[in-house]
Amino acid sequence: MTLIKTKHNRRSFLKVTAASGGGLMLGFSWAMSCTPADKVGEIPLEWFDINAFLSIAQSGKVTIMSPNPEIGQNVKTSMPMVVAEELDVKWEDVIVKQAPLNTDVFERQVAGGSQSLRKGWQALRMAGATAKQMLIEAAAKKWNVDKSTCSASLGVIAGEGGKSVTYGEIASFAAEMQVPDEVKLKDPSEFTLIGTDRGNVDMEGIITGKPLFGLDTYKDGMQFAVVLRPPAFGTKLKSYDDTGAKTVKGVNDVIRFGDKVAVLANSTWAAMKGKKALQAEWDNDENLESTNYHDRELRKLLNTKAEEPKRKDGDVNKGFSQADKIVEKVYEAPFLPHNCLEPMNFYAHVTPEKVDLLGPIQTPERTRRQVAELLGRDQSEIFIGMTRMGGGFGRRLYGDFVLEAAEISKLANSPVKVIFSREDDMTAGTYRPASKYKFKAGLKDGKMIAYHLVGAGVNMGNATREKNFPAGTVANYLVESHNLKSNITTGAWRAPITNFLAYAEQSFFDELAESAGADPVQFRLDLFQQAKDNPVGTVDYDIDKFMGVIKLAAEKANWGNPDAGIFQGFSAYYSHNTYVAEVAEVIMKKDTPVVTKVTCAVDCGIVINPIAAKNQVEGGVVDGVGHAMYGDFSFYNGQPQQNNFHQYRMIRMKEAPKVETHFVKSYNDPTGLGEPALPPAGGAVANAIYKATGQRFYKQPFMKDQIVLG
Amino acid sequence: MATFNIQVNGRQQQVDVDPDTPILWVLRDHLQLVGTKYGCGIAQCGACTIHLEGTAVRACSLPVSSVGDKPITTIEGLSEDASHALQEAWREHDVPQCGYCQAGQLMSAASFLKSNPNPTEAEIDAAMEGNLCRCGTYNRIKEAILTAAQNS
């Protein structure tokens, strides 16, 4: 067993190896502690590290480390809540700290795929439960009684005969206890903290303007770096003239790296001015792509047979030949920038001894690997601290700005903070790919008997979710996908692929239900019932859960019986292991539709922090509606045509519908929530506007179809 | 470079910067007041909202040379002990997600409530139109403003 000498005097990481008899067997990367005396000078004497996740002070205060990056999804509050629940302490006694990247003790320090709580659930619970057990064992040892006669609740251990000791009082002994091999987790029905509303742990800092975000990083000797990047995808730097830039007061240096030029200055403003004063010439030996090129190529692909279908059940052509009605529609989506309100930025200080990195990144582990490769350094010399992030939405999965900071720091031999202007952020993006989908369905006697989906996207890989609904519900089913290669950088954007696919599919089903002469909700329920009774091929989603949210949303929104003047639209989607159904309401105001409300039913397993969970749903809906209505981004000769919010319209307060959220009561393990409310939103709204106006939308943003919302 | 004497959160400050430097960067880079956020640089997102003589302005588009002796209030100076009715309401409604835009939202709302202590929802919509929230917390911001209006 290797002892790891680090700042902490006791670290352990718990891994589930087996479950037995109500308890859980634990394995450890290493189980036993160094002696506290080794490091006694480095930590405040009154704090005792029980494990990697938590330490307890003599006062009874508990510090809980939040392992994952915080992008606004509330993990910095809700992950420590899970530890505190099993530890059984008062939330008021908890101090939360953001953990740095530390792969020795934490797993999956990623903000992505809405998976932080789902994947972290067991480790977080065990961190708390193990510590609780060590505290109880310490008390039992001190009292010289059997541990089974002791119990713990809200930071106090009780023994027989009225004996009592607080966690703080016993913490120093607990830190010396063996880490238990087996630990009992609470039954979810015993939870007292999970399921209660707890405010954001960074609230005070946020509402008083404390430094929390990457852009708030200021260090001694730090230079501010603003970077000139190729103005169009497909271009390379031919030459540049920095004469003007160097005359800007405050500019210290101009450094070329690859096809980019960094201006280093002693203030952000000087660096920005210096960049504007750079003269550069650009070459291109690649295609310079425009939006009309993407449109043309993607449309071609929609009419091409894929080499291999993504999924094939039955025979769609036979199905179509037997149909008495065929519905075929094409849906089109533009590229989208992420537009995190905090533009990309990162701090780096590269020295011969080590590399210090600090800032907003969703993927610190992968980024550390990339920086190590770039600089030719060992990963053990690279340290990444995580700041709160002013939004992520997928953009900060990609560490290009971290690599830039590291490279500039190395070349300048100086600590630097790289700052993207809004224009840099919007034009040097990792965009949601443009995509198109062709849906074709055959109906016979009002029943869907054939379904064919073709997807095509720019650098999208598989543009479909072939295992999703309606797979399993229809005898003849074919899904095909095409990829259009491009030199435009694309990537994950909140609810990748489904952020548009769900809209297209759920709009199409509204139209299909209408063609079948059926109610849109009943039409879906009938399909699910069919899949339940007689599934076609494998069904990867839980039919009961799916039907559950559909029925719940319909019931809560009074589906089918709206008040006079209200038009309803329905949509439901499964993503990130979570089921969401939404009913949008639209009213007509002076001949223009106004989206007033979206009612959501959500099955995401157990809800840890309801007030924050609702916030995620509300935000997902507003995000989904906003981008469906207004989000538009285009290229001309490789150059982004929108570079700031005067050209790129974002949803604003007056356009945001009210959101009413209903969670399915559940004790199942938690599933995703940062993304799943977004995919159904656009479809629900589009279907409601159709009811109100008779107009269908086949393109996002809806603004393109001249729809104006009041 | 030139020397400017400006009043920020009740304190006189002297800074030596270029006259065209937006007050946003003076606050952040020179005075260590980082609560005022950079979002767009062209007064389209509201993240940098501060008060100039009590009125909400966008600090990203206000050169330091144009400030003169008009007092500036930033989020750090909105209240002495984080007890402004809006800050209380922000806690009550657990408004933020990422939190980046919220200082600007609070400053816009504070200036607005001073001029209109009992606003309707439509008036709030109009007053807050210049502040983007990428996370979509608009409904909570609006509810919190209504709560603050009730409580003050």
mmCIF file of N, CA and C in Angstrom, chain A residues 71-72 198-200 203-204 206-209 211 213 215-216 218 224 249 267-269 272-273 338-339 341-343 388-391 393 420-422 493 611 614-616 618-619 622-623 627 644-646 650-654 656-659, chain B residues 1 18 20-22 25 28-30 34-35 37-42 44-45 47 75-76 82 87 90-103 106 121 124-125 128-142 145:
data_model
loop_
_atom_site.group_PDB
_atom_site.id
_atom_site.type_symbol
_atom_site.label_atom_id
_atom_site.label_comp_id
_atom_site.label_asym_id
_atom_site.label_seq_id
_atom_site.Cartn_x
_atom_site.Cartn_y
_atom_site.Cartn_z
ATOM 1 N N ILE A 71 -21.090 25.041 -13.181
ATOM 2 C CA ILE A 71 -21.379 25.906 -14.335
ATOM 3 C C ILE A 71 -22.741 26.564 -14.212
ATOM 4 N N GLY A 72 -23.352 26.432 -13.040
ATOM 5 C CA GLY A 72 -24.698 26.974 -12.869
ATOM 6 C C GLY A 72 -25.722 25.875 -12.706
ATOM 7 N N ARG A 198 -32.508 24.150 -0.467
ATOM 8 C CA ARG A 198 -31.309 24.763 0.103
ATOM 9 C C ARG A 198 -30.737 25.773 -0.883
ATOM 10 N N GLY A 199 -30.507 26.971 -0.380
ATOM 11 C CA GLY A 199 -30.031 28.049 -1.250
ATOM 12 C C GLY A 199 -28.624 27.791 -1.764
ATOM 13 N N ASN A 200 -28.336 28.417 -2.874
ATOM 14 C CA ASN A 200 -27.033 28.333 -3.526
ATOM 15 C C ASN A 200 -25.916 28.694 -2.541
ATOM 16 N N MET A 203 -24.344 32.064 -2.926
ATOM 17 C CA MET A 203 -25.271 33.193 -3.019
ATOM 18 C C MET A 203 -24.653 34.504 -2.531
ATOM 19 N N GLU A 204 -24.022 34.473 -1.360
ATOM 20 C CA GLU A 204 -23.506 35.733 -0.800
ATOM 21 C C GLU A 204 -22.478 36.357 -1.731
ATOM 22 N N ILE A 206 -22.223 35.933 -4.921
ATOM 23 C CA ILE A 206 -22.854 36.356 -6.177
ATOM 24 C C ILE A 206 -23.563 37.702 -6.005
ATOM 25 N N ILE A 207 -24.279 37.871 -4.891
ATOM 26 C CA ILE A 207 -25.077 39.096 -4.759
ATOM 27 C C ILE A 207 -24.319 40.260 -4.136
ATOM 28 N N THR A 208 -23.049 40.011 -3.765
ATOM 29 C CA THR A 208 -22.239 41.131 -3.269
ATOM 30 C C THR A 208 -21.008 41.386 -4.141
ATOM 31 N N GLY A 209 -20.863 40.612 -5.204
ATOM 32 C CA GLY A 209 -19.786 40.882 -6.164
ATOM 33 C C GLY A 209 -18.411 40.398 -5.764
ATOM 34 N N PRO A 211 -15.078 37.939 -5.852
ATOM 35 C CA PRO A 211 -14.435 37.213 -6.958
ATOM 36 C C PRO A 211 -14.764 35.725 -6.900
ATOM 37 N N PHE A 213 -15.446 34.010 -10.295
ATOM 38 C CA PHE A 213 -15.362 33.486 -11.658
ATOM 39 C C PHE A 213 -13.921 33.557 -12.172
ATOM 40 N N LEU A 215 -12.744 35.024 -14.759
ATOM 41 C CA LEU A 215 -12.346 36.370 -15.175
ATOM 42 C C LEU A 215 -11.968 37.234 -13.969
ATOM 43 N N ASP A 216 -12.352 36.810 -12.785
ATOM 44 C CA ASP A 216 -12.035 37.564 -11.562
ATOM 45 C C ASP A 216 -10.647 37.226 -11.021
ATOM 46 N N TYR A 218 -6.919 37.596 -10.516
ATOM 47 C CA TYR A 218 -5.850 38.597 -10.593
ATOM 48 C C TYR A 218 -4.715 38.109 -9.706
ATOM 49 N N PHE A 224 -2.157 40.527 -18.969
ATOM 50 C CA PHE A 224 -3.452 40.276 -19.609
ATOM 51 C C PHE A 224 -3.189 39.985 -21.083
ATOM 52 N N LYS A 249 -0.278 52.280 -25.111
ATOM 53 C CA LYS A 249 0.239 52.337 -23.741
ATOM 54 C C LYS A 249 -0.224 51.139 -22.940
ATOM 55 N N SER A 267 -3.080 45.660 -18.613
ATOM 56 C CA SER A 267 -4.498 45.777 -18.288
ATOM 57 C C SER A 267 -5.308 45.142 -19.423
ATOM 58 N N THR A 268 -6.531 44.795 -19.109
ATOM 59 C CA THR A 268 -7.385 44.179 -20.132
ATOM 60 C C THR A 268 -7.612 45.147 -21.283
ATOM 61 N N TRP A 269 -7.894 46.393 -20.926
ATOM 62 C CA TRP A 269 -8.220 47.385 -21.952
ATOM 63 C C TRP A 269 -7.043 47.627 -22.887
ATOM 64 N N MET A 272 -6.807 44.734 -25.229
ATOM 65 C CA MET A 272 -7.857 44.783 -26.256
ATOM 66 C C MET A 272 -7.527 45.838 -27.311
ATOM 67 N N LYS A 273 -7.051 46.982 -26.865
ATOM 68 C CA LYS A 273 -6.685 48.030 -27.820
ATOM 69 C C LYS A 273 -5.500 47.598 -28.672
ATOM 70 N N HIS A 338 -22.377 29.230 -28.117
ATOM 71 C CA HIS A 338 -22.869 28.959 -26.760
ATOM 72 C C HIS A 338 -23.238 30.234 -26.019
ATOM 73 N N ASN A 339 -22.420 31.270 -26.240
ATOM 74 C CA ASN A 339 -22.674 32.556 -25.597
ATOM 75 C C ASN A 339 -22.768 32.488 -24.077
ATOM 76 N N LEU A 341 -22.266 33.788 -20.650
ATOM 77 C CA LEU A 341 -22.171 35.238 -20.429
ATOM 78 C C LEU A 341 -20.763 35.637 -19.961
ATOM 79 N N GLU A 342 -20.090 34.739 -19.278
ATOM 80 C CA GLU A 342 -18.670 34.982 -18.989
ATOM 81 C C GLU A 342 -17.870 34.457 -20.181
ATOM 82 N N PRO A 343 -17.242 35.356 -20.938
ATOM 83 C CA PRO A 343 -16.495 34.881 -22.105
ATOM 84 C C PRO A 343 -15.362 33.948 -21.667
ATOM 85 N N ARG A 388 -15.783 29.063 -10.263
ATOM 86 C CA ARG A 388 -17.157 29.046 -10.699
ATOM 87 C C ARG A 388 -17.187 29.509 -12.156
ATOM 88 N N MET A 389 -18.135 28.985 -12.932
ATOM 89 C CA MET A 389 -18.176 29.348 -14.343
ATOM 90 C C MET A 389 -19.404 30.173 -14.665
ATOM 91 N N GLY A 390 -19.195 31.243 -15.411
ATOM 92 C CA GLY A 390 -20.314 32.051 -15.880
ATOM 93 C C GLY A 390 -20.957 31.383 -17.079
ATOM 94 N N GLY A 391 -21.489 30.196 -16.825
ATOM 95 C CA GLY A 391 -22.140 29.404 -17.868
ATOM 96 C C GLY A 391 -21.167 28.438 -18.522
ATOM 97 N N PHE A 393 -22.724 25.318 -20.877
ATOM 98 C CA PHE A 393 -23.549 24.952 -22.038
ATOM 99 C C PHE A 393 -22.803 24.076 -23.041
ATOM 100 N N PHE A 420 -11.064 36.382 -23.713
ATOM 101 C CA PHE A 420 -11.775 36.528 -24.988
ATOM 102 C C PHE A 420 -12.693 37.735 -24.870
ATOM 103 N N SER A 421 -12.675 38.591 -25.868
ATOM 104 C CA SER A 421 -13.729 39.605 -25.947
ATOM 105 C C SER A 421 -15.004 38.860 -26.355
ATOM 106 N N ARG A 422 -16.143 39.528 -26.260
ATOM 107 C CA ARG A 422 -17.372 38.866 -26.731
ATOM 108 C C ARG A 422 -17.236 38.478 -28.198
ATOM 109 N N TRP A 493 -23.350 21.180 -27.445
ATOM 110 C CA TRP A 493 -24.071 22.393 -27.031
ATOM 111 C C TRP A 493 -25.252 21.856 -26.224
ATOM 112 N N ILE A 611 -35.576 23.453 -4.921
ATOM 113 C CA ILE A 611 -35.618 24.849 -5.382
ATOM 114 C C ILE A 611 -34.616 25.067 -6.524
ATOM 115 N N LYS A 614 -35.813 22.951 -9.746
ATOM 116 C CA LYS A 614 -36.815 23.701 -10.528
ATOM 117 C C LYS A 614 -36.142 24.780 -11.358
ATOM 118 N N ASN A 615 -35.117 25.396 -10.787
ATOM 119 C CA ASN A 615 -34.390 26.433 -11.513
ATOM 120 C C ASN A 615 -33.803 25.865 -12.806
ATOM 121 N N GLN A 616 -33.280 24.638 -12.731
ATOM 122 C CA GLN A 616 -32.718 24.003 -13.926
ATOM 123 C C GLN A 616 -33.790 23.787 -14.992
ATOM 124 N N GLU A 618 -36.667 25.457 -15.266
ATOM 125 C CA GLU A 618 -37.086 26.777 -15.766
ATOM 126 C C GLU A 618 -36.073 27.302 -16.785
ATOM 127 N N GLY A 619 -34.802 27.194 -16.439
ATOM 128 C CA GLY A 619 -33.765 27.697 -17.332
ATOM 129 C C GLY A 619 -33.704 26.906 -18.630
ATOM 130 N N VAL A 622 -36.596 28.094 -20.828
ATOM 131 C CA VAL A 622 -36.365 29.437 -21.380
ATOM 132 C C VAL A 622 -35.271 29.376 -22.453
ATOM 133 N N ASP A 623 -34.235 28.601 -22.193
ATOM 134 C CA ASP A 623 -33.145 28.430 -23.152
ATOM 135 C C ASP A 623 -33.682 27.798 -24.445
ATOM 136 N N HIS A 627 -33.769 29.913 -28.000
ATOM 137 C CA HIS A 627 -33.004 29.564 -29.201
ATOM 138 C C HIS A 627 -33.902 29.109 -30.341
ATOM 139 N N ASN A 644 -21.691 39.720 -31.897
ATOM 140 C CA ASN A 644 -22.026 40.235 -30.564
ATOM 141 C C ASN A 644 -23.547 40.294 -30.447
ATOM 142 N N PHE A 645 -24.036 40.685 -29.273
ATOM 143 C CA PHE A 645 -25.472 40.583 -29.004
ATOM 144 C C PHE A 645 -26.324 41.604 -29.763
ATOM 145 N N HIS A 646 -25.698 42.545 -30.443
ATOM 146 C CA HIS A 646 -26.508 43.443 -31.287
ATOM 147 C C HIS A 646 -26.890 42.732 -32.587
ATOM 148 N N MET A 650 -30.784 37.162 -28.286
ATOM 149 C CA MET A 650 -31.008 36.213 -27.189
ATOM 150 C C MET A 650 -32.353 36.538 -26.545
ATOM 151 N N ILE A 651 -32.967 35.522 -25.964
ATOM 152 C CA ILE A 651 -34.244 35.747 -25.299
ATOM 153 C C ILE A 651 -34.041 36.685 -24.106
ATOM 154 N N ARG A 652 -35.004 37.588 -23.920
ATOM 155 C CA ARG A 652 -34.938 38.539 -22.817
ATOM 156 C C ARG A 652 -36.147 38.356 -21.909
ATOM 157 N N MET A 653 -36.142 39.076 -20.807
ATOM 158 C CA MET A 653 -37.135 38.821 -19.764
ATOM 159 C C MET A 653 -38.570 38.807 -20.281
ATOM 160 N N LYS A 654 -38.929 39.797 -21.081
ATOM 161 C CA LYS A 654 -40.332 39.909 -21.483
ATOM 162 C C LYS A 654 -40.771 38.765 -22.407
ATOM 163 N N ALA A 656 -39.746 35.587 -21.921
ATOM 164 C CA ALA A 656 -39.632 34.311 -21.202
ATOM 165 C C ALA A 656 -40.986 33.895 -20.628
ATOM 166 N N PRO A 657 -41.455 32.698 -20.997
ATOM 167 C CA PRO A 657 -42.722 32.245 -20.426
ATOM 168 C C PRO A 657 -42.568 31.856 -18.954
ATOM 169 N N LYS A 658 -43.682 31.865 -18.254
ATOM 170 C CA LYS A 658 -43.685 31.296 -16.899
ATOM 171 C C LYS A 658 -43.470 29.787 -17.036
ATOM 172 N N VAL A 659 -42.830 29.216 -16.045
ATOM 173 C CA VAL A 659 -42.596 27.774 -16.086
ATOM 174 C C VAL A 659 -43.105 27.152 -14.783
ATOM 175 N N MET B 1 -1.479 58.220 -20.643
ATOM 176 C CA MET B 1 -2.100 58.016 -19.334
ATOM 177 C C MET B 1 -2.476 59.368 -18.734
ATOM 178 N N ASP B 18 -5.576 55.402 -19.307
ATOM 179 C CA ASP B 18 -5.913 56.123 -20.533
ATOM 180 C C ASP B 18 -7.330 56.685 -20.410
ATOM 181 N N ASP B 20 -9.693 56.901 -22.426
ATOM 182 C CA ASP B 20 -10.790 56.156 -23.075
ATOM 183 C C ASP B 20 -11.093 54.831 -22.369
ATOM 184 N N THR B 21 -10.406 54.544 -21.279
ATOM 185 C CA THR B 21 -10.634 53.268 -20.583
ATOM 186 C C THR B 21 -12.060 53.225 -20.027
ATOM 187 N N PRO B 22 -12.824 52.214 -20.412
ATOM 188 C CA PRO B 22 -14.171 52.115 -19.836
ATOM 189 C C PRO B 22 -14.085 51.941 -18.322
ATOM 190 N N TRP B 25 -13.330 48.513 -16.743
ATOM 191 C CA TRP B 25 -11.971 47.970 -16.568
ATOM 192 C C TRP B 25 -11.208 48.732 -15.502
ATOM 193 N N ARG B 28 -12.439 46.934 -12.411
ATOM 194 C CA ARG B 28 -11.965 45.546 -12.286
ATOM 195 C C ARG B 28 -10.439 45.457 -12.180
ATOM 196 N N ASP B 29 -9.761 46.077 -13.147
ATOM 197 C CA ASP B 29 -8.304 45.885 -13.224
ATOM 198 C C ASP B 29 -7.534 46.792 -12.267
ATOM 199 N N HIS B 30 -8.096 47.956 -11.955
ATOM 200 C CA HIS B 30 -7.314 48.925 -11.170
ATOM 201 C C HIS B 30 -7.798 49.069 -9.740
ATOM 202 N N VAL B 34 -14.334 43.516 -8.644
ATOM 203 C CA VAL B 34 -14.585 42.605 -9.763
ATOM 204 C C VAL B 34 -16.043 42.147 -9.850
ATOM 205 N N GLY B 35 -16.881 42.699 -8.968
ATOM 206 C CA GLY B 35 -18.298 42.321 -9.018
ATOM 207 C C GLY B 35 -18.979 42.793 -10.288
ATOM 208 N N LYS B 37 -19.335 42.939 -14.036
ATOM 209 C CA LYS B 37 -18.874 41.922 -14.987
ATOM 210 C C LYS B 37 -18.777 42.430 -16.422
ATOM 211 N N TYR B 38 -17.823 41.845 -17.138
ATOM 212 C CA TYR B 38 -17.728 42.071 -18.581
ATOM 213 C C TYR B 38 -18.553 41.002 -19.293
ATOM 214 N N GLY B 39 -19.443 41.438 -20.187
ATOM 215 C CA GLY B 39 -20.229 40.468 -20.943
ATOM 216 C C GLY B 39 -20.152 40.686 -22.438
ATOM 217 N N CYS B 40 -20.240 41.956 -22.882
ATOM 218 C CA CYS B 40 -20.282 42.186 -24.336
ATOM 219 C C CYS B 40 -19.452 43.382 -24.771
ATOM 220 N N GLY B 41 -19.249 44.336 -23.888
ATOM 221 C CA GLY B 41 -18.444 45.508 -24.244
ATOM 222 C C GLY B 41 -19.171 46.547 -25.078
ATOM 223 N N ILE B 42 -20.445 46.284 -25.432
ATOM 224 C CA ILE B 42 -21.169 47.242 -26.285
ATOM 225 C C ILE B 42 -22.559 47.562 -25.721
ATOM 226 N N GLN B 44 -24.967 45.776 -24.520
ATOM 227 C CA GLN B 44 -26.094 44.967 -24.998
ATOM 228 C C GLN B 44 -26.542 43.905 -24.001
ATOM 229 N N CYS B 45 -25.725 43.644 -22.965
ATOM 230 C CA CYS B 45 -26.069 42.529 -22.077
ATOM 231 C C CYS B 45 -26.334 42.932 -20.645
ATOM 232 N N ALA B 47 -24.436 43.083 -18.022
ATOM 233 C CA ALA B 47 -23.674 42.447 -16.939
ATOM 234 C C ALA B 47 -22.821 43.449 -16.170
ATOM 235 N N ILE B 75 -21.888 46.923 -7.381
ATOM 236 C CA ILE B 75 -22.559 45.868 -6.602
ATOM 237 C C ILE B 75 -21.945 45.770 -5.199
ATOM 238 N N GLU B 76 -20.640 46.029 -5.112
ATOM 239 C CA GLU B 76 -19.978 45.941 -3.798
ATOM 240 C C GLU B 76 -20.515 47.003 -2.846
ATOM 241 N N ALA B 82 -25.099 43.531 2.708
ATOM 242 C CA ALA B 82 -25.858 42.617 1.835
ATOM 243 C C ALA B 82 -27.322 42.495 2.265
ATOM 244 N N GLN B 87 -31.298 42.115 -2.499
ATOM 245 C CA GLN B 87 -30.395 41.003 -2.116
ATOM 246 C C GLN B 87 -31.138 39.987 -1.257
ATOM 247 N N TRP B 90 -33.316 38.066 -3.541
ATOM 248 C CA TRP B 90 -32.521 37.133 -4.381
ATOM 249 C C TRP B 90 -32.275 35.828 -3.610
ATOM 250 N N ARG B 91 -32.005 35.972 -2.302
ATOM 251 C CA ARG B 91 -31.827 34.772 -1.466
ATOM 252 C C ARG B 91 -33.132 33.995 -1.381
ATOM 253 N N GLU B 92 -34.204 34.727 -1.097
ATOM 254 C CA GLU B 92 -35.497 34.069 -0.890
ATOM 255 C C GLU B 92 -35.905 33.247 -2.105
ATOM 256 N N HIS B 93 -35.675 33.783 -3.290
ATOM 257 C CA HIS B 93 -36.106 33.086 -4.515
ATOM 258 C C HIS B 93 -34.995 32.197 -5.092
ATOM 259 N N ASP B 94 -33.845 32.156 -4.437
ATOM 260 C CA ASP B 94 -32.703 31.382 -4.928
ATOM 261 C C ASP B 94 -32.534 31.630 -6.435
ATOM 262 N N VAL B 95 -32.337 32.900 -6.756
ATOM 263 C CA VAL B 95 -32.397 33.324 -8.156
ATOM 264 C C VAL B 95 -31.296 32.740 -9.046
ATOM 265 N N PRO B 96 -30.012 32.804 -8.650
ATOM 266 C CA PRO B 96 -28.965 32.551 -9.649
ATOM 267 C C PRO B 96 -28.842 31.095 -10.084
ATOM 268 N N GLN B 97 -28.346 30.938 -11.293
ATOM 269 C CA GLN B 97 -27.801 29.645 -11.699
ATOM 270 C C GLN B 97 -26.280 29.819 -11.756
ATOM 271 N N CYS B 98 -25.748 30.255 -12.896
ATOM 272 C CA CYS B 98 -24.294 30.454 -12.903
ATOM 273 C C CYS B 98 -23.918 31.683 -12.087
ATOM 274 N N GLY B 99 -24.778 32.682 -12.068
ATOM 275 C CA GLY B 99 -24.578 33.844 -11.218
ATOM 276 C C GLY B 99 -23.866 35.012 -11.858
ATOM 277 N N TYR B 100 -23.365 34.811 -13.075
ATOM 278 C CA TYR B 100 -22.502 35.832 -13.678
ATOM 279 C C TYR B 100 -23.233 37.140 -13.963
ATOM 280 N N CYS B 101 -24.487 37.048 -14.402
ATOM 281 C CA CYS B 101 -25.219 38.263 -14.781
ATOM 282 C C CYS B 101 -25.862 38.958 -13.595
ATOM 283 N N GLN B 102 -25.863 38.285 -12.423
ATOM 284 C CA GLN B 102 -26.757 38.723 -11.350
ATOM 285 C C GLN B 102 -26.383 40.069 -10.740
ATOM 286 N N ALA B 103 -25.105 40.389 -10.695
ATOM 287 C CA ALA B 103 -24.738 41.707 -10.167
ATOM 288 C C ALA B 103 -25.367 42.802 -11.032
ATOM 289 N N LEU B 106 -29.096 42.959 -10.441
ATOM 290 C CA LEU B 106 -29.401 43.626 -9.164
ATOM 291 C C LEU B 106 -29.248 45.141 -9.293
ATOM 292 N N GLU B 121 -45.641 43.872 -13.593
ATOM 293 C CA GLU B 121 -44.745 42.938 -14.281
ATOM 294 C C GLU B 121 -44.278 43.509 -15.617
ATOM 295 N N ILE B 124 -41.553 45.917 -15.113
ATOM 296 C CA ILE B 124 -40.286 45.222 -14.820
ATOM 297 C C ILE B 124 -39.686 44.682 -16.112
ATOM 298 N N ASP B 125 -40.526 44.049 -16.940
ATOM 299 C CA ASP B 125 -40.048 43.547 -18.240
ATOM 300 C C ASP B 125 -39.334 44.638 -19.020
ATOM 301 N N MET B 128 -35.999 45.810 -17.334
ATOM 302 C CA MET B 128 -34.927 44.815 -17.279
ATOM 303 C C MET B 128 -34.555 44.275 -18.661
ATOM 304 N N GLU B 129 -35.082 44.873 -19.688
ATOM 305 C CA GLU B 129 -34.855 44.356 -21.033
ATOM 306 C C GLU B 129 -33.388 44.377 -21.438
ATOM 307 N N GLY B 130 -32.625 45.280 -20.852
ATOM 308 C CA GLY B 130 -31.209 45.394 -21.223
ATOM 309 C C GLY B 130 -30.299 44.402 -20.533
ATOM 310 N N ASN B 131 -30.851 43.561 -19.682
ATOM 311 C CA ASN B 131 -30.015 42.602 -18.944
ATOM 312 C C ASN B 131 -30.284 41.174 -19.410
ATOM 313 N N LEU B 132 -29.259 40.577 -20.003
ATOM 314 C CA LEU B 132 -29.382 39.176 -20.429
ATOM 315 C C LEU B 132 -29.090 38.236 -19.278
ATOM 316 N N CYS B 133 -29.830 37.143 -19.220
ATOM 317 C CA CYS B 133 -29.458 36.033 -18.344
ATOM 318 C C CYS B 133 -29.404 34.800 -19.224
ATOM 319 N N ARG B 134 -28.205 34.330 -19.501
ATOM 320 C CA ARG B 134 -28.032 33.191 -20.403
ATOM 321 C C ARG B 134 -28.618 31.911 -19.815
ATOM 322 N N CYS B 135 -28.659 31.827 -18.478
ATOM 323 C CA CYS B 135 -29.214 30.626 -17.839
ATOM 324 C C CYS B 135 -30.737 30.649 -17.834
ATOM 325 N N GLY B 136 -31.335 31.798 -18.096
ATOM 326 C CA GLY B 136 -32.804 31.862 -18.154
ATOM 327 C C GLY B 136 -33.478 31.960 -16.800
ATOM 328 N N THR B 137 -32.888 32.719 -15.876
ATOM 329 C CA THR B 137 -33.525 32.876 -14.559
ATOM 330 C C THR B 137 -34.490 34.059 -14.524
ATOM 331 N N TYR B 138 -34.948 34.483 -15.689
ATOM 332 C CA TYR B 138 -35.763 35.706 -15.776
ATOM 333 C C TYR B 138 -36.972 35.704 -14.836
ATOM 334 N N ASN B 139 -37.649 34.570 -14.763
ATOM 335 C CA ASN B 139 -38.854 34.553 -13.927
ATOM 336 C C ASN B 139 -38.518 34.778 -12.457
ATOM 337 N N ARG B 140 -37.420 34.197 -12.017
ATOM 338 C CA ARG B 140 -37.029 34.381 -10.618
ATOM 339 C C ARG B 140 -36.586 35.814 -10.354
ATOM 340 N N ILE B 141 -35.879 36.384 -11.331
ATOM 341 C CA ILE B 141 -35.469 37.788 -11.177
ATOM 342 C C ILE B 141 -36.717 38.660 -11.021
ATOM 343 N N LYS B 142 -37.704 38.396 -11.867
ATOM 344 C CA LYS B 142 -38.928 39.201 -11.825
ATOM 345 C C LYS B 142 -39.657 39.013 -10.492
ATOM 346 N N ILE B 145 -37.844 40.833 -7.777
ATOM 347 C CA ILE B 145 -38.061 42.288 -7.823
ATOM 348 C C ILE B 145 -39.428 42.621 -7.214
#
